Coordinates of C-alpha atoms in Angstrom, one line a residue:
M1 CA 11.9 2.1 3.7
R2 CA 10.8 5.7 4.4
I3 CA 10.8 8.0 1.4
L4 CA 10.2 11.7 1.5
Q5 CA 8.9 13.5 -1.6
L6 CA 9.3 17.3 -1.7
N7 CA 9.6 20.3 -4.1
L8 CA 12.1 22.6 -2.5
N9 CA 11.0 25.6 -4.6
H10 CA 14.7 26.5 -5.2
C11 CA 14.8 27.8 -1.6
E12 CA 18.0 27.6 0.5
A13 CA 16.1 27.7 3.8
A14 CA 13.8 24.8 2.6
Q15 CA 16.8 22.7 1.8
D16 CA 18.4 23.5 5.2
L17 CA 15.2 22.4 6.9
L18 CA 15.2 19.3 4.8
Y19 CA 18.5 18.2 6.3
Q20 CA 17.0 18.4 9.8
T21 CA 13.7 16.8 8.7
V22 CA 15.4 13.6 7.3
R23 CA 17.0 13.1 10.7
E24 CA 13.9 13.7 12.7
Q25 CA 11.7 11.6 10.5
H26 CA 14.3 8.8 9.9
I27 CA 14.0 9.2 6.2
D28 CA 16.0 6.7 4.0
V29 CA 15.5 8.3 0.6
A30 CA 14.4 11.8 -0.5
I31 CA 12.8 12.4 -3.9
L32 CA 13.4 16.1 -4.6
S33 CA 12.3 18.7 -7.2
E34 CA 13.7 22.2 -7.7
Q35 CA 16.5 21.7 -5.2
Y36 CA 18.5 24.8 -4.1
K37 CA 21.8 23.0 -5.0
N38 CA 23.1 19.5 -5.4
R39 CA 25.1 17.8 -2.7
D40 CA 28.5 16.3 -3.4
G41 CA 29.1 12.6 -3.0
N42 CA 27.8 9.3 -4.3
S43 CA 24.6 9.4 -2.3
W44 CA 23.0 12.1 -4.5
V45 CA 22.1 12.0 -8.2
S46 CA 20.5 14.7 -10.3
D47 CA 19.2 15.3 -13.8
V48 CA 20.9 17.6 -16.3
S49 CA 18.8 20.6 -15.5
G50 CA 19.4 20.4 -11.7
K51 CA 15.7 20.3 -11.1
A52 CA 15.2 16.7 -10.0
A53 CA 17.2 14.6 -7.6
V54 CA 17.3 11.4 -5.6
W55 CA 19.2 11.4 -2.3
A56 CA 20.0 8.3 -0.4
C57 CA 20.1 10.1 3.0
N58 CA 20.4 7.2 5.4
S59 CA 22.5 4.0 5.4
Q60 CA 20.9 2.9 2.1
A61 CA 23.4 2.8 -0.8
I62 CA 22.7 3.7 -4.4
Q63 CA 23.1 0.4 -6.3
E64 CA 22.6 1.8 -9.9
V65 CA 21.9 5.0 -11.7
N66 CA 20.7 5.7 -15.2
N67 CA 23.6 5.8 -17.7
T68 CA 21.9 8.3 -20.1
L69 CA 21.5 11.7 -18.6
H70 CA 18.1 13.3 -19.1
S71 CA 16.6 16.7 -18.4
G72 CA 13.4 16.6 -16.3
F73 CA 14.0 13.3 -14.5
V74 CA 16.6 11.0 -13.0
W75 CA 16.4 7.5 -11.4
A76 CA 18.4 5.6 -8.9
K77 CA 18.2 2.0 -7.8
I78 CA 18.1 1.8 -4.0
N79 CA 17.2 -1.3 -1.9
D80 CA 16.2 -3.1 -5.2
V81 CA 13.7 -0.4 -6.0
Y82 CA 14.0 2.0 -9.0
I83 CA 13.2 5.5 -7.7
F84 CA 12.4 8.2 -10.3
S85 CA 12.4 11.9 -9.5
C86 CA 10.6 14.1 -12.0
Y87 CA 10.1 17.8 -12.6
A88 CA 8.2 19.3 -15.5
Y89 CA 8.6 23.1 -16.0
P90 CA 5.1 24.8 -16.1
S91 CA 6.3 26.8 -19.1
I92 CA 7.2 24.0 -21.5
T93 CA 5.0 23.3 -24.5
I94 CA 2.6 20.4 -24.5
E95 CA 4.8 18.6 -27.1
D96 CA 7.9 18.9 -24.9
F97 CA 5.8 17.7 -21.9
A98 CA 4.7 14.6 -23.9
N99 CA 8.3 13.9 -25.0
L100 CA 9.4 14.1 -21.3
L101 CA 6.7 11.6 -20.3
D102 CA 7.7 9.3 -23.2
R103 CA 11.2 9.1 -22.0
I104 CA 10.1 8.4 -18.4
V105 CA 7.8 5.6 -19.6
L106 CA 10.6 4.1 -21.7
E107 CA 12.9 4.0 -18.7
A108 CA 10.3 2.8 -16.3
S109 CA 9.1 0.0 -18.5
C110 CA 12.7 -1.5 -18.4
H111 CA 13.3 -0.9 -14.6
K112 CA 10.9 -2.5 -12.1
P113 CA 9.7 -2.3 -9.4
A114 CA 9.6 1.4 -9.5
I115 CA 8.4 4.6 -7.8
I116 CA 7.8 7.6 -10.1
A117 CA 7.3 10.8 -8.2
G118 CA 7.6 14.5 -8.7
D119 CA 6.1 17.8 -9.6
F120 CA 4.4 17.4 -13.0
N121 CA 2.5 20.8 -13.0
A122 CA -0.5 18.9 -14.4
W123 CA -4.2 18.9 -13.2
A124 CA -6.6 16.0 -13.4
T125 CA -9.7 15.0 -11.4
E126 CA -8.2 11.5 -11.1
W127 CA -5.8 12.8 -8.4
G128 CA -8.1 15.4 -6.7
S129 CA -8.0 18.5 -9.0
R130 CA -11.2 20.4 -9.5
L131 CA -10.7 20.3 -13.3
S132 CA -8.5 18.5 -15.8
N133 CA -6.2 20.3 -18.2
R134 CA -4.4 19.1 -21.3
R135 CA -1.2 18.2 -19.4
G136 CA -3.1 16.0 -17.0
E137 CA -4.8 14.2 -19.9
V138 CA -1.4 13.7 -21.6
L139 CA 0.1 12.3 -18.4
L140 CA -2.7 9.8 -17.9
E141 CA -2.4 8.6 -21.5
A142 CA 1.3 8.2 -21.3
F143 CA 1.3 6.4 -17.9
A144 CA -1.5 4.1 -19.1
Q145 CA 1.3 2.3 -21.1
L146 CA 2.8 1.2 -17.7
N147 CA 0.1 -1.3 -16.9
D148 CA 1.3 -2.1 -13.4
M149 CA 1.8 1.5 -12.2
I150 CA -0.7 2.7 -9.6
L151 CA -1.4 6.3 -8.6
M152 CA -0.9 6.7 -4.8
N153 CA -2.4 10.2 -4.4
S154 CA -5.6 10.0 -2.3
G155 CA -8.1 12.6 -1.1
T156 CA -8.0 16.3 -1.9
N157 CA -5.3 17.5 0.5
P158 CA -3.5 20.3 -1.3
M159 CA 0.3 19.9 -1.7
F160 CA 1.0 23.3 -3.2
T161 CA -0.2 26.6 -1.8
R162 CA 0.6 30.1 -2.9
A163 CA -1.2 33.4 -2.4
G164 CA -4.2 31.7 -0.8
R165 CA -4.7 29.3 -3.8
S166 CA -3.9 25.6 -3.7
S167 CA -3.5 22.7 -6.1
I168 CA -2.4 19.1 -6.4
I169 CA 0.6 18.8 -8.7
D170 CA 3.0 16.5 -6.8
L171 CA 2.2 13.0 -7.9
T172 CA 3.4 9.5 -6.8
F173 CA 3.1 6.3 -8.8
V174 CA 4.2 2.9 -7.6
S175 CA 4.5 -0.5 -9.2
G176 CA 1.5 -2.8 -8.5
R177 CA 3.7 -5.4 -6.7
M178 CA 4.5 -2.8 -4.0
H179 CA 1.1 -1.2 -3.7
H180 CA 0.0 -3.6 -0.9
I181 CA 3.1 -2.7 1.2
A182 CA 3.1 1.0 0.5
T183 CA 1.4 3.8 2.4
W184 CA 1.2 7.5 1.3
E185 CA 0.4 10.6 3.3
V186 CA 0.8 14.4 3.1
C187 CA 3.0 15.6 6.0
R188 CA 1.9 18.5 8.2
F189 CA 5.4 19.6 9.3
Y190 CA 6.8 23.0 8.0
T191 CA 9.0 22.9 4.9
N192 CA 9.5 26.6 4.1
S193 CA 8.4 25.7 0.6
D194 CA 5.2 26.4 -1.2
H195 CA 4.9 22.6 -1.3
Q196 CA 4.1 20.1 1.4
A197 CA 6.2 17.0 1.9
V198 CA 4.8 13.6 1.1
L199 CA 5.9 10.5 3.0
I200 CA 5.9 7.1 1.2
T201 CA 6.5 4.1 3.4
L202 CA 7.4 0.7 2.0
H203 CA 6.6 -1.8 4.8
T204 CA 8.4 -5.1 5.0
P205 CA 6.8 -8.2 6.4
T206 CA 7.5 -8.5 10.1
R207 CA 9.6 -11.4 11.2
K208 CA 9.4 -13.1 14.6
K209 CA 12.5 -12.0 16.5
S210 CA 14.3 -14.2 19.0
W211 CA 14.1 -13.1 22.6
R212 CA 17.1 -11.1 23.8
W213 CA 18.0 -9.0 26.7
R214 CA 16.9 -5.4 26.2
T215 CA 17.4 -2.1 28.1
N216 CA 16.8 1.5 27.3
G217 CA 20.5 2.1 27.8
W218 CA 22.4 4.4 30.1
N219 CA 24.1 7.8 29.7
T220 CA 27.7 6.8 30.4
K221 CA 28.7 10.5 30.8
T222 CA 26.9 10.4 34.2
F223 CA 28.7 7.3 35.4
D224 CA 29.7 7.4 39.1
D225 CA 32.5 4.9 39.8
A226 CA 32.1 4.9 43.6
S227 CA 28.4 4.2 43.5
F228 CA 28.8 1.4 41.0
T229 CA 31.6 -0.3 43.1
L230 CA 29.5 0.0 46.2
M231 CA 26.5 -1.7 44.6
L232 CA 28.6 -4.6 43.3
E233 CA 29.8 -5.3 46.9
N234 CA 26.3 -6.5 47.7
E235 CA 25.8 -10.2 47.5
C236 CA 24.1 -11.6 44.5
E237 CA 22.6 -15.1 45.2
L238 CA 22.4 -17.1 42.0
K239 CA 19.9 -20.1 42.1
G240 CA 17.6 -22.0 39.8
S241 CA 18.3 -23.0 36.2
E242 CA 21.0 -21.6 34.0
E243 CA 18.5 -19.2 32.4
G244 CA 17.2 -18.2 35.8
K245 CA 20.8 -17.5 37.0
A246 CA 21.4 -15.4 33.9
R247 CA 18.2 -13.3 34.6
I248 CA 19.2 -12.8 38.2
L249 CA 22.7 -11.7 37.3
T250 CA 21.5 -9.4 34.5
S251 CA 19.0 -7.8 36.9
F252 CA 21.7 -7.3 39.5
I253 CA 24.1 -5.6 37.1
S254 CA 21.2 -3.4 35.7
G255 CA 20.3 -2.3 39.2
A256 CA 23.9 -1.3 39.8
C257 CA 24.0 0.7 36.5
D258 CA 20.7 2.4 37.5
V259 CA 22.3 3.7 40.7
A260 CA 25.6 4.7 39.0
M261 CA 24.1 6.3 35.8
T262 CA 21.0 8.0 34.5
R263 CA 19.0 6.3 31.8
S264 CA 19.3 7.5 28.2
K265 CA 16.3 9.6 27.1
P266 CA 14.0 7.4 25.0
G267 CA 12.7 8.4 21.6
K268 CA 15.7 10.4 20.4
H269 CA 17.5 8.2 17.9
H270 CA 18.7 11.0 15.7
S271 CA 21.3 13.7 15.8
S272 CA 20.4 17.2 14.7
V273 CA 22.3 19.1 12.0
Y274 CA 25.2 21.0 13.4
W275 CA 23.5 24.4 13.3
W276 CA 20.2 23.3 14.8
T277 CA 19.1 25.1 18.0
D278 CA 16.1 25.3 20.3
T279 CA 15.5 28.8 19.0
I280 CA 15.2 27.5 15.4
E281 CA 13.0 24.7 16.5
H282 CA 10.7 27.2 18.2
L283 CA 10.7 29.5 15.1
R284 CA 9.9 26.6 12.8
R285 CA 6.9 25.7 15.0
C286 CA 5.7 29.3 15.1
C287 CA 6.1 29.5 11.3
N288 CA 4.0 26.4 10.8
Q289 CA 1.2 27.8 13.0
A290 CA 1.2 31.1 11.2
R291 CA 1.1 29.4 7.8
R292 CA -2.0 27.3 8.9
R293 CA -3.8 30.4 10.2
Y294 CA -3.1 32.3 7.0
Q295 CA -4.2 29.5 4.7
R296 CA -7.5 29.0 6.6
A297 CA -8.4 32.7 6.4
R298 CA -8.4 33.0 2.6
H299 CA -11.9 34.6 2.3
L300 CA -11.8 36.3 5.7
P301 CA -11.2 40.1 6.3
E302 CA -8.0 39.4 8.3
F303 CA -6.4 37.4 5.5
S304 CA -3.8 40.1 4.6
V305 CA -2.9 40.6 8.3
L306 CA -2.3 36.9 8.8
Q307 CA -0.4 36.7 5.5
E308 CA 2.0 39.4 6.7
E309 CA 2.4 37.6 10.1
F310 CA 3.3 34.4 8.2
R311 CA 5.8 36.2 6.0
R312 CA 7.4 37.8 9.1
A313 CA 7.7 34.4 10.8
R314 CA 9.2 32.9 7.7
R315 CA 11.7 35.7 7.4
N316 CA 12.7 35.3 11.1
L317 CA 13.2 31.6 10.6
R318 CA 15.4 32.1 7.5
Q319 CA 17.5 34.7 9.3
A320 CA 18.0 32.5 12.4
I321 CA 19.2 29.6 10.2
K322 CA 21.7 31.8 8.3
E323 CA 23.0 33.3 11.5
S324 CA 23.4 29.9 13.2
K325 CA 25.2 28.4 10.2
R326 CA 27.5 31.4 10.0
R327 CA 28.2 31.3 13.8
C328 CA 28.9 27.5 13.7

């Protein structure tokens, strides 16, 4: 199961890009903070404040949701895993922050195995911050009550960047029983948010599959009836064992299909959102490149110039998305 964690920074363009990203990256579940708006339907659940959400964005169905509505977090059971999405306002008092964590711990202690992820706006050296603050200490003390929860954040890759400054405030905890099958990484693709996306993958043990006939498939829109009929008029000599005859016949029919149709393009197993275009794809790539140049030039003389180039690229991307959606 592939799980994407992202703070959308209440940005419409960021949520638009999310819809395309989950298709390209084959995401099953999205753990979201500060979403622009909630989606309708049974595949999306949100907290009372509308700042935390869980989206079952593939074929995975939501099996259960928390009956008691909370502000600051929400959970949903998907594929037998309880997935918590959390968001702690940076402006709330330390007492309110501790109360929020107590409610999360109470729910998580009763629902296992679990993934607890979100933007806690807390700093601690345990997850790569340069310094620890009071919120980080309170969070570590609260989650220490969940004996089997393990912090997945590794390294010092920043997940939040604004005005040339970066920090690590998006955290991911998983139950110990899933730790050995889980991988965690900060994604490099462009999100149009101040936050980078995190990909959590829960690997399942591989099973030995029985042998079966496989092809890359054909594009039936290019089918030429005359060519196919002509190829079938050739003699197909079947000999050997039953399995051998089956292989010869399959090869014969595949050869006729190759003549009559073009092969499907490999690697594209997703459909784009209805408004996606090659132009938007190009603008997203340019925006990502501009953002990287601007972030790396924090202490250089050209920082302000590169910052303006990034803002211009981001503005062009947003306008292109809005225009494409309006036109479609």
